[in-house]
Tab-separated table of C-alpha atoms and ligand atoms in Angstrom:
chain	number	residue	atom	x	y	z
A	1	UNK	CA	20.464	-13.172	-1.112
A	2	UNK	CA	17.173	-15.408	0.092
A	3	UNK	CA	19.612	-16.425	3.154
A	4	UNK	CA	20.189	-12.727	4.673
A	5	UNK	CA	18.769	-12.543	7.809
A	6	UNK	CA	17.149	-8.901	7.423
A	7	UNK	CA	14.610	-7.058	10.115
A	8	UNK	CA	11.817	-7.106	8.295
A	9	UNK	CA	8.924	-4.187	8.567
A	10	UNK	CA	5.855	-5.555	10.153
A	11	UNK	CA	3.904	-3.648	7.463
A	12	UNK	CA	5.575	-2.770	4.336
A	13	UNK	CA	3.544	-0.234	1.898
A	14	UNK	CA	4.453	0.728	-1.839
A	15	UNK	CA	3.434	3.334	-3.936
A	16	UNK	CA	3.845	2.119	-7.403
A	17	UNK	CA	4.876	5.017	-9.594
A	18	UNK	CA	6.503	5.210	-13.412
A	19	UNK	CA	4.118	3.384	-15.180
A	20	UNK	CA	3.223	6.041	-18.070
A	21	UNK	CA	6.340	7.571	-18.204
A	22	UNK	CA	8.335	4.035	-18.394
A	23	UNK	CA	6.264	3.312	-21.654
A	24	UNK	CA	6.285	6.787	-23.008
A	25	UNK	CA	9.997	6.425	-22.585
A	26	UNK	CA	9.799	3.458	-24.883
A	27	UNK	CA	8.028	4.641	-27.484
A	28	UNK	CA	4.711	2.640	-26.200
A	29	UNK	CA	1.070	4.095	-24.933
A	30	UNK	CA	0.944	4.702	-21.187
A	31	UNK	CA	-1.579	1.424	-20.925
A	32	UNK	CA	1.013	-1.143	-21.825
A	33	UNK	CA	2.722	0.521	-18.750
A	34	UNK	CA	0.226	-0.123	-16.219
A	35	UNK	CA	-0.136	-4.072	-17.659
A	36	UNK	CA	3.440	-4.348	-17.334
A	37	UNK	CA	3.128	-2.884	-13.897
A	38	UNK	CA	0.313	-5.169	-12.612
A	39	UNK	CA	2.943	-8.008	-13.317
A	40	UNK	CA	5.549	-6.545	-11.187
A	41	UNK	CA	2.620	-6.222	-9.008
A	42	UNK	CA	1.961	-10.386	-8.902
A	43	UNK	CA	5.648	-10.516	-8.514
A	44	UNK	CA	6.499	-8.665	-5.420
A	45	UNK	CA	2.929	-9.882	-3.902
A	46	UNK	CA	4.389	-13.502	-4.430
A	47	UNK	CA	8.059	-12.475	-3.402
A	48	UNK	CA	6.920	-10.086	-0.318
A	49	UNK	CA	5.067	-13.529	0.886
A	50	UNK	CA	7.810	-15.915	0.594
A	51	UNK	CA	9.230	-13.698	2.685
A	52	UNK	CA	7.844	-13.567	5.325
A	53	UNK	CA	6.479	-10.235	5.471
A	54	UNK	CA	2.714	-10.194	7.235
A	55	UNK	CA	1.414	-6.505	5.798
A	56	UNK	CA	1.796	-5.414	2.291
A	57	UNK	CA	-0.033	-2.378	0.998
A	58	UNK	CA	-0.333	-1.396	-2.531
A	59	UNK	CA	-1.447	2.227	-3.683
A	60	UNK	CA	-2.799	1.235	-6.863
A	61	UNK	CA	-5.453	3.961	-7.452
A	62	UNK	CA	-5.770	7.360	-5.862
A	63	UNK	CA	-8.752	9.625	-5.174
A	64	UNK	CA	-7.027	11.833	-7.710
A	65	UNK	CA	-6.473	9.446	-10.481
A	66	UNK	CA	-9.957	9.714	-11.471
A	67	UNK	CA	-9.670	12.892	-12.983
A	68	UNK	CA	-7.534	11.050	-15.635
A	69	UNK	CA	-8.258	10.612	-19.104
A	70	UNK	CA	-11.064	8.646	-18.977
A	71	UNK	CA	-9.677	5.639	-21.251
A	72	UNK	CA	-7.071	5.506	-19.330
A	73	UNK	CA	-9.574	4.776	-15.929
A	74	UNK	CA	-11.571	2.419	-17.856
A	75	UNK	CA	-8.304	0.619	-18.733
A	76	UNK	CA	-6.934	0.411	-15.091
A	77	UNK	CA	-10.784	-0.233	-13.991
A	78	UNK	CA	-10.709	-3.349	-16.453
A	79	UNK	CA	-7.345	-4.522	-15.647
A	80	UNK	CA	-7.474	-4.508	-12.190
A	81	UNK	CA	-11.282	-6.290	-12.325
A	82	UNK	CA	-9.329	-9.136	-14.513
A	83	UNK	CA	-6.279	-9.263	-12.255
A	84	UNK	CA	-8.991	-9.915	-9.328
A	85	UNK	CA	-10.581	-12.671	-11.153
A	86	UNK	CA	-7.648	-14.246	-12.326
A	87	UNK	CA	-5.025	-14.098	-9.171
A	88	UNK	CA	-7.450	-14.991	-6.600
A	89	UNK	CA	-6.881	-18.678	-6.826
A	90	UNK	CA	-2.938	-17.961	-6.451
A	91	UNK	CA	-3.670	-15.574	-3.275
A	92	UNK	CA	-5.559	-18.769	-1.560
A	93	UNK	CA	-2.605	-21.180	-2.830
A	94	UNK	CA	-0.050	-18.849	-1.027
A	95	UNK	CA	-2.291	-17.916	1.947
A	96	UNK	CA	-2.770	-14.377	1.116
A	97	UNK	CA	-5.733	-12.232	2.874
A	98	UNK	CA	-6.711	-9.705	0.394
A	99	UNK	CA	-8.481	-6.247	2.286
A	100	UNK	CA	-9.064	-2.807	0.235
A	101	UNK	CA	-9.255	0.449	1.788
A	102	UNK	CA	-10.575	3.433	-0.341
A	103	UNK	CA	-13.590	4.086	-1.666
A	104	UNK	CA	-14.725	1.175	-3.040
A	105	UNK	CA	-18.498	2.613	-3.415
A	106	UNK	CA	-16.836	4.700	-6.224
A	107	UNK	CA	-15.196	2.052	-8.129
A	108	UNK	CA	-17.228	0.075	-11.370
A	109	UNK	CA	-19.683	-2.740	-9.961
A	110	UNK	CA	-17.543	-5.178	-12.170
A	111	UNK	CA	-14.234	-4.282	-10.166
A	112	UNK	CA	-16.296	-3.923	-6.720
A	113	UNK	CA	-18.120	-6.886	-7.116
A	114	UNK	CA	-14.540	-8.663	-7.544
A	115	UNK	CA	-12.825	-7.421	-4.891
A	116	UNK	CA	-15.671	-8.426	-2.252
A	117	UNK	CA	-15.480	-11.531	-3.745
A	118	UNK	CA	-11.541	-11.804	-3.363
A	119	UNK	CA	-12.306	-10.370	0.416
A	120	UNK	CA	-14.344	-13.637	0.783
A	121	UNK	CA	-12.554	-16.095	-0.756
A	122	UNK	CA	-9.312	-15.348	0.858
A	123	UNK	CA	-11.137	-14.750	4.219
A	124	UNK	CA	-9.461	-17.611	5.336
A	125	UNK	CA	-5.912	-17.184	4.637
A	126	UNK	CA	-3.191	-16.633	7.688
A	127	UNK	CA	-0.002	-15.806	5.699
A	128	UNK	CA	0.623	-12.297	4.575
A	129	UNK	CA	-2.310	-9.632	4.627
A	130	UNK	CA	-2.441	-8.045	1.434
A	131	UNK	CA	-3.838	-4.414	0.748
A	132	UNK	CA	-5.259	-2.824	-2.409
A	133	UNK	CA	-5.543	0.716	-2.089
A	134	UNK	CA	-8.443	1.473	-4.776
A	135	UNK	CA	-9.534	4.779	-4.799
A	136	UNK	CA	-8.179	5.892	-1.638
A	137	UNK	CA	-6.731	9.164	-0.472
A	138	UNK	CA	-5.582	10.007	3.106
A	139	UNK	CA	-7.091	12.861	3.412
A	140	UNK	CA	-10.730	11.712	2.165
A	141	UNK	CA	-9.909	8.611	5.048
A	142	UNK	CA	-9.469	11.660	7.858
A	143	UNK	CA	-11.832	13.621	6.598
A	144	UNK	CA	-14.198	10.006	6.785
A	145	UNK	CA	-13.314	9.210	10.782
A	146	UNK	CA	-12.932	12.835	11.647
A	147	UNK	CA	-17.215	12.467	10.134
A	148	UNK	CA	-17.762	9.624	11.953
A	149	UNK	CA	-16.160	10.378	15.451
A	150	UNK	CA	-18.348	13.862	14.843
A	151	UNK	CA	-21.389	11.722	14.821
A	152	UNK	CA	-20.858	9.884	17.929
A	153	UNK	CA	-20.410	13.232	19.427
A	154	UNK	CA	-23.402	14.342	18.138
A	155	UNK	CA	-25.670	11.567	19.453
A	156	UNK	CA	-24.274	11.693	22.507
A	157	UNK	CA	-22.149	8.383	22.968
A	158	UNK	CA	-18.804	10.126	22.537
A	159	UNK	CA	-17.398	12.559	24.747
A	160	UNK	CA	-14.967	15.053	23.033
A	161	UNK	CA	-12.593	14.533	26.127
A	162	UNK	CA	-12.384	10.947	25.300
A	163	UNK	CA	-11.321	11.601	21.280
A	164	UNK	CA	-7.514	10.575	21.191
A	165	UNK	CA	-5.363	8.942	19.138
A	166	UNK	CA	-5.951	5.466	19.359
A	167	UNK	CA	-9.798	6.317	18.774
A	168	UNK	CA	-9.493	8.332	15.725
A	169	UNK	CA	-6.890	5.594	14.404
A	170	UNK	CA	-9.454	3.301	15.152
A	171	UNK	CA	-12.106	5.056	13.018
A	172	UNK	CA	-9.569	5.166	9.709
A	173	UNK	CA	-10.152	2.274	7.039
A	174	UNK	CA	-6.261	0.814	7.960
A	175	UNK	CA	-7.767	0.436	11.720
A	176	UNK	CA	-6.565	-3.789	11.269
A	177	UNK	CA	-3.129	-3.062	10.353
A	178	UNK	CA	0.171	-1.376	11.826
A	179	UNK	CA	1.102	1.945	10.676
A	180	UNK	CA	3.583	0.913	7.682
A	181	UNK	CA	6.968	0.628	8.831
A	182	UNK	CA	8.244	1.382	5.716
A	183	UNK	CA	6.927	3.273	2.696
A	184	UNK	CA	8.735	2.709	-1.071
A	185	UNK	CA	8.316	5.101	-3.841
A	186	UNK	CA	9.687	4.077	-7.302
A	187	UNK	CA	10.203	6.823	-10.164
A	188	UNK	CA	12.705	8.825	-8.096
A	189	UNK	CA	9.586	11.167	-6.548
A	190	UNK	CA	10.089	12.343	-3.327
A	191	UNK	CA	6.150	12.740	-2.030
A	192	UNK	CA	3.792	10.678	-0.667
A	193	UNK	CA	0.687	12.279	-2.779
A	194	UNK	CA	-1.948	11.905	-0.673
A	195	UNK	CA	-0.897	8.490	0.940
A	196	UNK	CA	-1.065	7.306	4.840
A	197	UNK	CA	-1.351	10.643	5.420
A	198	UNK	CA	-1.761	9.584	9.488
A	199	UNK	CA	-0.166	6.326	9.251
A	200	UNK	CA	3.451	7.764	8.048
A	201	UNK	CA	3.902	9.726	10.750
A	202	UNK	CA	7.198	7.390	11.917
A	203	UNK	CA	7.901	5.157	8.185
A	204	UNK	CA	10.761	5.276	7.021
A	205	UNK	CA	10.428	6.447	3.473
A	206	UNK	CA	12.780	4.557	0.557
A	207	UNK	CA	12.431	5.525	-3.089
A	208	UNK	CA	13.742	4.051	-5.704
A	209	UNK	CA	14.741	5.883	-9.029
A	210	UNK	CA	13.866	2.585	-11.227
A	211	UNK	CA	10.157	3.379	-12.283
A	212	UNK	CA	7.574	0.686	-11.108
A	213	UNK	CA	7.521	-1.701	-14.197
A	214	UNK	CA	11.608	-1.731	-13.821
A	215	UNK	CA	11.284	-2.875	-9.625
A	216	UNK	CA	12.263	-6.627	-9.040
A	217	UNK	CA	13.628	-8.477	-6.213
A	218	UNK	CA	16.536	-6.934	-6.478
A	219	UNK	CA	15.281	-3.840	-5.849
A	220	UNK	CA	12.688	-5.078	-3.308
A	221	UNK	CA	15.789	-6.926	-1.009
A	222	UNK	CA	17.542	-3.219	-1.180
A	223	UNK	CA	14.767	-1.663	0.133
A	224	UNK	CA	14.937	-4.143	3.171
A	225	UNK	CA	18.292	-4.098	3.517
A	226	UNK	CA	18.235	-0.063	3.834
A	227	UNK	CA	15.667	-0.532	6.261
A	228	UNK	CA	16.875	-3.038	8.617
A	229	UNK	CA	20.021	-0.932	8.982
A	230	UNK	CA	17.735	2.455	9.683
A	231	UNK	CA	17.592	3.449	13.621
A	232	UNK	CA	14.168	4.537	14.345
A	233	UNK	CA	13.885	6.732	17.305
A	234	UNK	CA	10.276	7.901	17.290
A	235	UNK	CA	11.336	11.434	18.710
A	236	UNK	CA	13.488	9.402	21.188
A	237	UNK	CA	17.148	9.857	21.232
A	238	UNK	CA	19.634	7.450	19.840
A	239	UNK	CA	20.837	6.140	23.564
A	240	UNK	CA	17.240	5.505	24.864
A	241	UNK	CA	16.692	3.518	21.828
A	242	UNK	CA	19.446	1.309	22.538
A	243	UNK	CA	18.239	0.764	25.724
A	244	UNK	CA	14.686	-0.048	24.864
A	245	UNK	CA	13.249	-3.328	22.662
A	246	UNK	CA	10.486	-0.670	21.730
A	247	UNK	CA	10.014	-0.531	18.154
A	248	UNK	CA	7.271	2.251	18.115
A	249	UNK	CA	6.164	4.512	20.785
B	301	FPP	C1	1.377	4.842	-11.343
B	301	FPP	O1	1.975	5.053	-12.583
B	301	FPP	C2	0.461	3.732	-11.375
B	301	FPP	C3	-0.896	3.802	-11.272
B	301	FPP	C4	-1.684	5.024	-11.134
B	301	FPP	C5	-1.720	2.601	-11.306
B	301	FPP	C6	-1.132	1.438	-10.575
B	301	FPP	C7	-1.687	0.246	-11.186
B	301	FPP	C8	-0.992	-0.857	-11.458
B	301	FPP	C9	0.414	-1.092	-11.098
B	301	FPP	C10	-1.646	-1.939	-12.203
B	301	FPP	C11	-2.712	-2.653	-11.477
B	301	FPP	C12	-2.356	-3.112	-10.141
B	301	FPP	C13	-2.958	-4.107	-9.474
B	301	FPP	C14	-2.650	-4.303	-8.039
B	301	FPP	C15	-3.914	-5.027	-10.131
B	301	FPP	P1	1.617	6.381	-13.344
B	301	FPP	O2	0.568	6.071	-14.335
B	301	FPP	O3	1.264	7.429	-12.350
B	301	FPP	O4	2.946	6.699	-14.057
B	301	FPP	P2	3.476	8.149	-14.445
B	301	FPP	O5	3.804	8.846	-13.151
B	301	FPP	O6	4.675	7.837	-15.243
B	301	FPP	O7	2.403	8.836	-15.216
């Protein structure tokens, strides 16, 4: 399977769903769920690099999953502050940039503190940019640039005229990366709860029934496969597409 020749999505972007309900389902609490699911995490991180894919975006907390029971934040807070600590030596060993978009002002100093630090250390790296979505919703990151742009306005340096899209994408916290080209849901949901809310416009959107802490590479190289044989036409029709090496508007 390693030697299929697949178009790969300049930016692929998960959103990792399942976790409670795959341990519920197996008689265990919802936590052992989400440190099962931080391993598939490592393991499509690591799998996503070796091949060859530059953007990788993880959703792993939402603006909205703070209004969980709060053991169950504290657990994901601690988990993901250990994960940090412990995988940022592997991220450097297989080149991996590490960026977060979200909130971060809102997350525990323990689990801020460690993902600047990760930000640092991997500052360097050239391989595959990787993306932790920590408390981040799309519409808090429009409501954010729409605040910003507002601002400009305000003082003068901005004229409303000159607001289009390439400016306001410019003021979003994904302004380095592509738009994802493709979007994968596990758990069988069909929604993108609050995710890339301006950045899916065009994705192509794959889920996958399999809950997160059941998603391997088998999975993973469906997902690609399903993509590379999509035709994306951006509003276009099918003929102009053939006709064009364009891959986005
Ligand atoms: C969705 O499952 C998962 C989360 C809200 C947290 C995602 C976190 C991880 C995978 C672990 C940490 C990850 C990293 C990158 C260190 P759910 O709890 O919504 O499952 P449910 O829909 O069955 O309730």
């Amino acid at each position: 399977m390693d030697d299929i020749f697949l178009e790969l999505p300049r930016h692929l972007a998960i959103i990792m769903d399942g976790n409670g309900r795959w341990a519920k389902s197996r008689g265990r609490n919802r936590l052992y769920g989400h440190i099962r699911g931080a391993q598939v995490a490592k393991q499509t991180i690591e799998n996503c690099a070796r091949l060859g894919i530059k953007n990788l975006t993880l959703f792993a907390f939402s603006t909205e999953n703070w209004f969980r029971p709060s053991e169950e934040v504290s657990f994901l807070m601690g988990l993901m502050a250990r994960k940090l600590k412990i995988e940022a030596p592997s991220l450097i060993k297989n080149n991996i940039r590490f960026h977060c978009i979200g909130n971060l002002r809102n997350l525990p100093s323990a689990v801020r503190e460690k993902a600047l630090e990760t930000i640092k250390l991997t500052a360097h790296c050239t391989g595959m940019n990787l993306t932790c979505a920590l408390s981040y919703g799309g519409r808090q990151e429009i409501t954010a640039a729409a605040r910003l742009i507002a601002e400009e306005v305000a003082k003068g340096s901005l004229k409303p005229e000159n607001i289009d899209e390439a400016l306001f994408a410019g003021a979003l916290d994904s302004s380095f990366m592509p738009d994802p080209d493709l979007i994968i849901r596990t758990s069988g949901e069909h929604r993108l709860s609050n995710f890339f809310l301006w950045q899916a416009a065009y994705s192509e959107i794959h889920i996958v029934d399999k809950s997160w802490p059941e998603f391997s590479k088998v999975e993973l190289y469906q997902a690609l496969e399903t993509f590379s044989k999509r035709e994306r036409r951006f509003g276009k029709t099918s003929e102009q597409i053939k006709n064009s090496t364009l891959r986005s508007p």
